[in-house]
Amino acid sequence: MGNKSSLMLQEQDIKDIQEETGFLPGQIERLYSRFTSLDKGDNGSLSREDFLRIPELAINPLGDRIVHAFFKESEDDHVNFRQFVRVLAHFRPIKHNQENNLNAREEKLRFAFKMYDLDDDERISREELLAVLHMMVGENISDEQLNSIAERTILEADTDGDQMISFEEFCAALERSDVEQKMSIKFLK
Amino acid sequence: MKCVLLFICVVALVSPRCVALPNTPTEAHNIVPTDTHNVTPTESHNMAPTESHNMAKTITLNASSAHDNLSGDSSRLTGKNDTHDLLNDGQGAEGGHGGGGGHHGVGERYPVIVVHWERVQTPFIICVWIMYACFGKLGFHLTPKLSHVFPESCMLVLLGIAIGVVLYFAHAATINPFTADVFFLYLIPPIVLDAGYFMPNRLFFDHLGTILVYAVLGTIWNSLTIGVSMYAVGLTGIFGTSVPILHMFLFSSLISAVDPVAVLAVFEELHVDEVLYILVFGESLLNDAVTVVLYNMFAGYSTMGLDNVQVVDIFSGILSFILVSLGGTAIGIVWGFLTAFVTRFTRGVRVIEPIFVFVMAYLAYLNAEIFHLSGLLSITFCGITMKNYVEQNISDKSQTTIKHAMKMLASSSETVIFMFLGVSTVQSSHEWDTWFVMLTIIFCSLYRILGVWLLTAMCNRYRVKKIEFVDKFILSYGGIRGAVAFALVLTIDPQQIPMQPIFLTATMAMVYFTVFLQGITIKPLTIMLGVKKAVERTLTMNERLHERSFDYITAGIEDVAARHGNLLFRKKFKRLNHKYLTPFLVHKNNVMEPKFIETFSNIKMQEAINYMENNDSASNDTKSFTNLLRNAVTHPYLQKNNQGEWNLDVGELEYKRGMKDIDDAKLNHLLSIDYIARRRHQSLTYLRHAVKDDEWKTRNEAMHRNMYLYSRKFTSNTRKQSTRKRVENGEPGQPVAGDGRESFRKIGSDIKLESDYMDHVMAENPAFVDDEGVVTYTRDMPSSSRKRSSHTTVAEAILPWKRYHGCDAPESARDVKRKFSVIPDGGNVIQTMTEVSLPWKRTDNSDQPVQQTEFPAWASNKEYLLYHSPSNTLLGSLGKHESYPNIREIFGRRSSSGASVTAHRDSLKDSLSFAKDNTSGTSLQDKFPSRNSLNESTLYTASLLVPDLSLNMRRHSHTGEHSLLNTTIKEEEGRRDAVIEVIPDREQTRM
């Protein structure tokens, strides 16, 4: 698989992707082989089914949303390698020397924000928050409790009083948390 | 419990040792009889003649105490004559006769007072020790200058030295309670249990890899390099005698271990960044296994002799390391689960919960020690494992007890350890070898630094967050040696290893060097180097929630990228835990993310407490006359009782209750529904061991409950009244009250209202007493509300959200609602007292706004309006959705639309029938063509009426807040749906 993938991936592509995402060539090749192994249809793009075939992702409470995030940019329901890598690039660890706008703190936060914001209005409404809460907490909890948790969360973050969490409010609420570290993955070279 | 254990055992060990050191058998048992039998008589025999009278007495007393402890004839049989004589002597002296030994048994009168010192001597001495130590600690904290410069451990060691010196010159030089067994069996377990139980689990497991690298590889690296270097230097003959390499390794293995006690003592005061802290601390905890194994290994090799050591032995050494560490961990985890399981059933007997935690953790330790596995690992992991489950099982009080007892034990253990260390310094037999000591210190520091640098470089390859230079420095500088090394060096048998005194001295020097020099300088250094400090923070709900979702996101992306890290195991464990472990070990509801609820209720609790603290005197606030007036006017009780008189006397207007209502209601919102203690059965009060903490846990809990009941009663009264009013005049506003009732019934508040407590409160509270001094609102109030629960009321039927099953789609909920704000009364109207009494009513001028009667006083209060209430309470159910007016607006509109109310009173029945036909939407619209204009004038009129209120209108009320409408629909339709639909009426605008 590895052989094949490096064959299919042009030298120029690697350079472009490296330019865009900041991944090293080795990492890109590794990701490409992952990409092709996910691509069961062998058509150079991933469908939602391809993603959901990943067993761990299927049981991830946010799995669906994560997969959805990959399809944000594509018009048809397929993700090509470029888009695939670009999404993953959000999770590169931040380093001092290399500046890249894809993995900046704000981008990471935005990615997380999009997990909630389904209707793309740049705001997390109470319902959207509740939906995510439901996914994460599961059953065995009363709706009242969940409701009040959601309510509380919004109340806490909501500074302009519109009963929603805008992206700015979201960032402000998470000012103290170590997003850089929490939303980073060590990609192997 | 453990304290008692500690007592008994230290008694057992100290009493013989008081006279038996320095050559106590290292394999001393904690079984009292054997020990005492063997040691006491001979020792006392040996020493008595040589010591001063005083000392002799002590020894005698001690011997006799030992005998007494045994309460055995056997000891008297084995005891020599000498001892008997001395014993008698001592007893005679005690008796106040001061003389020799002749008083034994013959012709004694019955003494008025008997001094029986020897009986209590050992526990007494131990207590005095601990007391001294605590005094030292206390004094240290009372001198801020000292504590600023020195870490506590330094001071305690110094105090120990001072005491040691005193004892030395008092010729009590042989009193040395510090032995390896005392240390390992009684002193260190509390400290480690404390460390394990309060371990920040997440942090620990996130960095487990790095910690293990430091703990295992680092310790091995240190032992080997120090051993080899020391041996190489030793070859030059600089130490006088040649030291065999195995002895050197033995020494290096014990000296290379970073000591958890010392590290904790220093780093707890430092408050460095949590990651750095967990690295140093985790290393010091986990390297115990390595140290013990290495130590035992080399001790074994030493006895075997270098020539006999074969490759097989080395392999068995490695194997034994794996066994010792994993075995210890496994035993700890098993005991941890056991503890969790046991506490699942302790709901009836809360008092024994802490005992289980302590004893079972200690058993885990001892259990591991039986098999020579790592007890420290065992108890650490026992603590880590049990914590999460136990905390869910046990009561809050037990939790507090455990917390405090654990901290207390750990802290006193730590204190005693450092004191004993100081005392031992004076009392041990030392052999100073300058080169040896110097080289030990140099090599230890050097290889520590080198090791940290190397291992960090290794770890950083795999870490997302790199360990930076400053961290590395603190890591290597924090390699503080302590009592573990000292206890280990004490166990070396000088017969076998002649270098033992030198080792002892060198270890001492190393301990002192690290504890004092590094301990003192590390604080200024952290400041100088700008080491990141830990930020004290309590998680906000946002942080808790979003950080957890970060985890899921990152884990998901890891899955996609096929890069499985920490998070994968985390998630897997979480699922396993959720599916199998938690249901088995915890009696409570099993929720996937219990931390959410925990954080949530913590925040709520804190807020409620703050609120109560800040608002205790709030009810005495004086407000403007307008305020008073409005409160009085809008207060439903007052209106009813006024007997037609419009009383403007400020003195008679009970403003207080209005405020109280507000307070209560506010508080009720602060406390979520789930926070109310569920009362199952009243436990008997006379049970001696019953801790009644289930329902009325603390003052706060009780307060919450009272408030809860109170506000429930309050809302229910409001409800009842509004129901009656509706029958009378069909005023708008029922939607609110009616739906509020709906949601209350759901949580079963009706039952609560029956409590005697409420009656009591009602009777006492002037707010509920009418003019004749009769309690107005008792629970037997005539009310149709109960009956009405089964069928929908008229008002409910016309409510748009109750009509959701209707045939024709309501053109919009908002419109319908608007219509109902102008519903006219029915034909057979009995005017309420208020209506009659109010001036604008009496004029019969329909242009005058009607006074709102359904709403309690707090509803019109600006403070309350500023508060965003959760949805499941009455206030929350007042429509606050973006497309709906908030309370304020409802009020405004209502009071103005009252005009039309009076005008169209006779058409209520019509409208009701419309409502039932689900056609009310259109037909009503036809009936009230002038509605829009009315509504437009609403706010204006309202602001005229209550000017100060409108100023305080919430300006942002037009968006976002979910409405009653929303929640109701959701509850009815989507209750079982996992995903809540966004109800698509957001495009509607408010008026």
mmCIF file of C-alpha atoms in Angstrom, chain B residues 693-835:
data_model
loop_
_atom_site.group_PDB
_atom_site.id
_atom_site.type_symbol
_atom_site.label_atom_id
_atom_site.label_comp_id
_atom_site.label_asym_id
_atom_site.label_seq_id
_atom_site.Cartn_x
_atom_site.Cartn_y
_atom_site.Cartn_z
ATOM 1 C CA ASP B 693 -26.648 13.039 56.029
ATOM 2 C CA ASP B 694 -28.690 11.734 53.224
ATOM 3 C CA GLU B 695 -31.279 14.363 53.078
ATOM 4 C CA TRP B 696 -30.165 17.194 55.281
ATOM 5 C CA LYS B 697 -26.570 16.922 54.605
ATOM 6 C CA THR B 698 -25.244 20.218 55.658
ATOM 7 C CA ARG B 699 -26.598 23.517 56.627
ATOM 8 C CA ASN B 700 -26.610 24.426 53.015
ATOM 9 C CA GLU B 701 -28.413 21.349 51.995
ATOM 10 C CA ALA B 702 -31.022 21.944 54.589
ATOM 11 C CA MET B 703 -31.293 25.493 53.504
ATOM 12 C CA HIS B 704 -31.730 24.399 49.944
ATOM 13 C CA ARG B 705 -34.434 22.089 50.867
ATOM 14 C CA ASN B 706 -36.268 24.643 52.894
ATOM 15 C CA MET B 707 -36.011 27.058 50.101
ATOM 16 C CA TYR B 708 -37.157 24.495 47.704
ATOM 17 C CA LEU B 709 -40.200 23.640 49.718
ATOM 18 C CA TYR B 710 -40.923 27.200 50.362
ATOM 19 C CA SER B 711 -40.783 28.251 46.794
ATOM 20 C CA ARG B 712 -42.777 25.262 45.751
ATOM 21 C CA LYS B 713 -45.485 26.197 48.133
ATOM 22 C CA PHE B 714 -45.278 29.681 47.007
ATOM 23 C CA THR B 715 -45.616 28.899 43.371
ATOM 24 C CA SER B 716 -48.341 26.472 44.057
ATOM 25 C CA ASN B 717 -50.288 29.100 45.905
ATOM 26 C CA THR B 718 -49.869 31.433 43.076
ATOM 27 C CA ARG B 719 -51.041 28.744 40.852
ATOM 28 C CA LYS B 720 -54.081 27.966 42.861
ATOM 29 C CA GLN B 721 -55.028 31.502 43.052
ATOM 30 C CA SER B 722 -54.564 32.090 39.422
ATOM 31 C CA THR B 723 -56.673 29.098 38.695
ATOM 32 C CA ARG B 724 -59.453 30.455 40.742
ATOM 33 C CA LYS B 725 -59.097 33.833 39.236
ATOM 34 C CA ARG B 726 -59.301 32.406 35.861
ATOM 35 C CA VAL B 727 -62.581 30.852 36.646
ATOM 36 C CA GLU B 728 -63.741 34.121 37.957
ATOM 37 C CA ASN B 729 -62.740 36.506 35.319
ATOM 38 C CA GLY B 730 -60.793 34.625 32.743
ATOM 39 C CA GLU B 731 -57.979 37.038 32.774
ATOM 40 C CA PRO B 732 -55.095 36.366 30.531
ATOM 41 C CA GLY B 733 -52.069 34.984 32.174
ATOM 42 C CA GLN B 734 -53.337 31.528 32.751
ATOM 43 C CA PRO B 735 -51.072 30.167 30.141
ATOM 44 C CA VAL B 736 -48.175 30.936 32.328
ATOM 45 C CA ALA B 737 -49.571 29.672 35.541
ATOM 46 C CA GLY B 738 -51.102 26.666 33.928
ATOM 47 C CA ASP B 739 -47.968 25.584 32.309
ATOM 48 C CA GLY B 740 -45.917 26.265 35.332
ATOM 49 C CA ARG B 741 -48.089 23.841 37.144
ATOM 50 C CA GLU B 742 -47.569 21.309 34.465
ATOM 51 C CA SER B 743 -43.883 21.289 34.849
ATOM 52 C CA PHE B 744 -44.083 21.222 38.585
ATOM 53 C CA ARG B 745 -46.301 18.291 38.691
ATOM 54 C CA LYS B 746 -43.805 16.421 36.714
ATOM 55 C CA ILE B 747 -41.291 16.502 39.470
ATOM 56 C CA GLY B 748 -43.694 15.528 42.092
ATOM 57 C CA SER B 749 -43.659 18.662 44.095
ATOM 58 C CA ASP B 750 -47.228 18.127 45.190
ATOM 59 C CA ILE B 751 -46.141 15.575 47.658
ATOM 60 C CA LYS B 752 -43.590 17.826 49.146
ATOM 61 C CA LEU B 753 -46.129 20.451 49.853
ATOM 62 C CA GLU B 754 -47.800 18.328 52.420
ATOM 63 C CA SER B 755 -44.950 18.531 54.817
ATOM 64 C CA ASP B 756 -45.440 19.865 58.283
ATOM 65 C CA TYR B 757 -42.568 22.122 57.792
ATOM 66 C CA MET B 758 -44.446 24.103 55.282
ATOM 67 C CA ASP B 759 -47.393 24.566 57.520
ATOM 68 C CA HIS B 760 -45.099 25.754 60.166
ATOM 69 C CA VAL B 761 -43.512 28.248 57.891
ATOM 70 C CA MET B 762 -46.810 29.389 56.600
ATOM 71 C CA ALA B 763 -48.160 29.934 60.039
ATOM 72 C CA GLU B 764 -45.179 31.929 61.105
ATOM 73 C CA ASN B 765 -44.737 34.000 58.076
ATOM 74 C CA PRO B 766 -46.778 37.154 58.200
ATOM 75 C CA ALA B 767 -46.953 37.097 54.475
ATOM 76 C CA PHE B 768 -49.433 34.323 54.623
ATOM 77 C CA VAL B 769 -51.575 35.638 57.372
ATOM 78 C CA ASP B 770 -54.459 37.804 56.531
ATOM 79 C CA ASP B 771 -55.866 40.699 58.416
ATOM 80 C CA GLU B 772 -57.725 38.651 60.938
ATOM 81 C CA GLY B 773 -54.611 36.732 61.763
ATOM 82 C CA VAL B 774 -55.885 33.640 60.063
ATOM 83 C CA VAL B 775 -53.515 31.711 58.014
ATOM 84 C CA THR B 776 -54.721 32.325 54.595
ATOM 85 C CA TYR B 777 -53.008 29.695 52.636
ATOM 86 C CA THR B 778 -52.998 26.335 54.091
ATOM 87 C CA ARG B 779 -52.862 23.204 52.221
ATOM 88 C CA ASP B 780 -56.538 22.533 52.547
ATOM 89 C CA MET B 781 -57.260 25.546 50.493
ATOM 90 C CA PRO B 782 -60.114 24.878 48.185
ATOM 91 C CA SER B 783 -58.536 24.249 44.944
ATOM 92 C CA SER B 784 -59.614 22.696 41.797
ATOM 93 C CA SER B 785 -56.142 22.397 40.501
ATOM 94 C CA ARG B 786 -55.599 18.832 41.598
ATOM 95 C CA LYS B 787 -58.650 17.612 39.902
ATOM 96 C CA ARG B 788 -57.804 19.419 36.818
ATOM 97 C CA SER B 789 -54.679 17.543 36.222
ATOM 98 C CA SER B 790 -56.240 14.867 34.128
ATOM 99 C CA HIS B 791 -58.074 16.842 31.541
ATOM 100 C CA THR B 792 -56.867 19.874 29.815
ATOM 101 C CA THR B 793 -58.319 23.064 31.007
ATOM 102 C CA VAL B 794 -59.900 25.607 28.856
ATOM 103 C CA ALA B 795 -56.882 27.726 28.976
ATOM 104 C CA GLU B 796 -54.685 24.862 28.123
ATOM 105 C CA ALA B 797 -56.845 23.867 25.292
ATOM 106 C CA ILE B 798 -56.513 27.190 23.662
ATOM 107 C CA LEU B 799 -52.836 27.429 24.225
ATOM 108 C CA PRO B 800 -51.046 27.149 20.981
ATOM 109 C CA TRP B 801 -48.525 24.650 22.229
ATOM 110 C CA LYS B 802 -51.220 22.444 23.581
ATOM 111 C CA ARG B 803 -52.811 22.428 20.240
ATOM 112 C CA TYR B 804 -49.900 20.945 18.507
ATOM 113 C CA HIS B 805 -51.960 17.941 17.550
ATOM 114 C CA GLY B 806 -54.504 20.192 15.982
ATOM 115 C CA CYS B 807 -55.742 19.733 12.497
ATOM 116 C CA ASP B 808 -54.760 23.016 10.988
ATOM 117 C CA ALA B 809 -51.326 24.357 11.550
ATOM 118 C CA PRO B 810 -51.511 27.384 13.740
ATOM 119 C CA GLU B 811 -50.401 30.255 11.660
ATOM 120 C CA SER B 812 -47.878 30.976 14.299
ATOM 121 C CA ALA B 813 -47.628 30.395 17.952
ATOM 122 C CA ARG B 814 -46.893 33.969 18.511
ATOM 123 C CA ASP B 815 -50.038 35.198 16.918
ATOM 124 C CA VAL B 816 -52.173 32.901 18.909
ATOM 125 C CA LYS B 817 -50.515 34.002 22.023
ATOM 126 C CA ARG B 818 -51.133 37.554 21.175
ATOM 127 C CA LYS B 819 -54.736 36.848 20.752
ATOM 128 C CA PHE B 820 -54.927 35.392 24.097
ATOM 129 C CA SER B 821 -53.488 38.355 25.679
ATOM 130 C CA VAL B 822 -56.776 40.006 24.943
ATOM 131 C CA ILE B 823 -59.140 37.258 25.743
ATOM 132 C CA PRO B 824 -62.247 38.705 27.235
ATOM 133 C CA ASP B 825 -63.835 37.460 30.369
ATOM 134 C CA GLY B 826 -66.772 35.211 30.627
ATOM 135 C CA GLY B 827 -70.240 36.490 31.204
ATOM 136 C CA ASN B 828 -70.738 35.575 34.811
ATOM 137 C CA VAL B 829 -68.031 37.667 36.272
ATOM 138 C CA ILE B 830 -67.592 38.058 39.933
ATOM 139 C CA GLN B 831 -65.274 40.911 40.398
ATOM 140 C CA THR B 832 -62.456 40.335 42.733
ATOM 141 C CA MET B 833 -61.845 42.498 45.701
ATOM 142 C CA THR B 834 -59.038 44.145 44.003
ATOM 143 C CA GLU B 835 -60.987 44.952 40.974
#
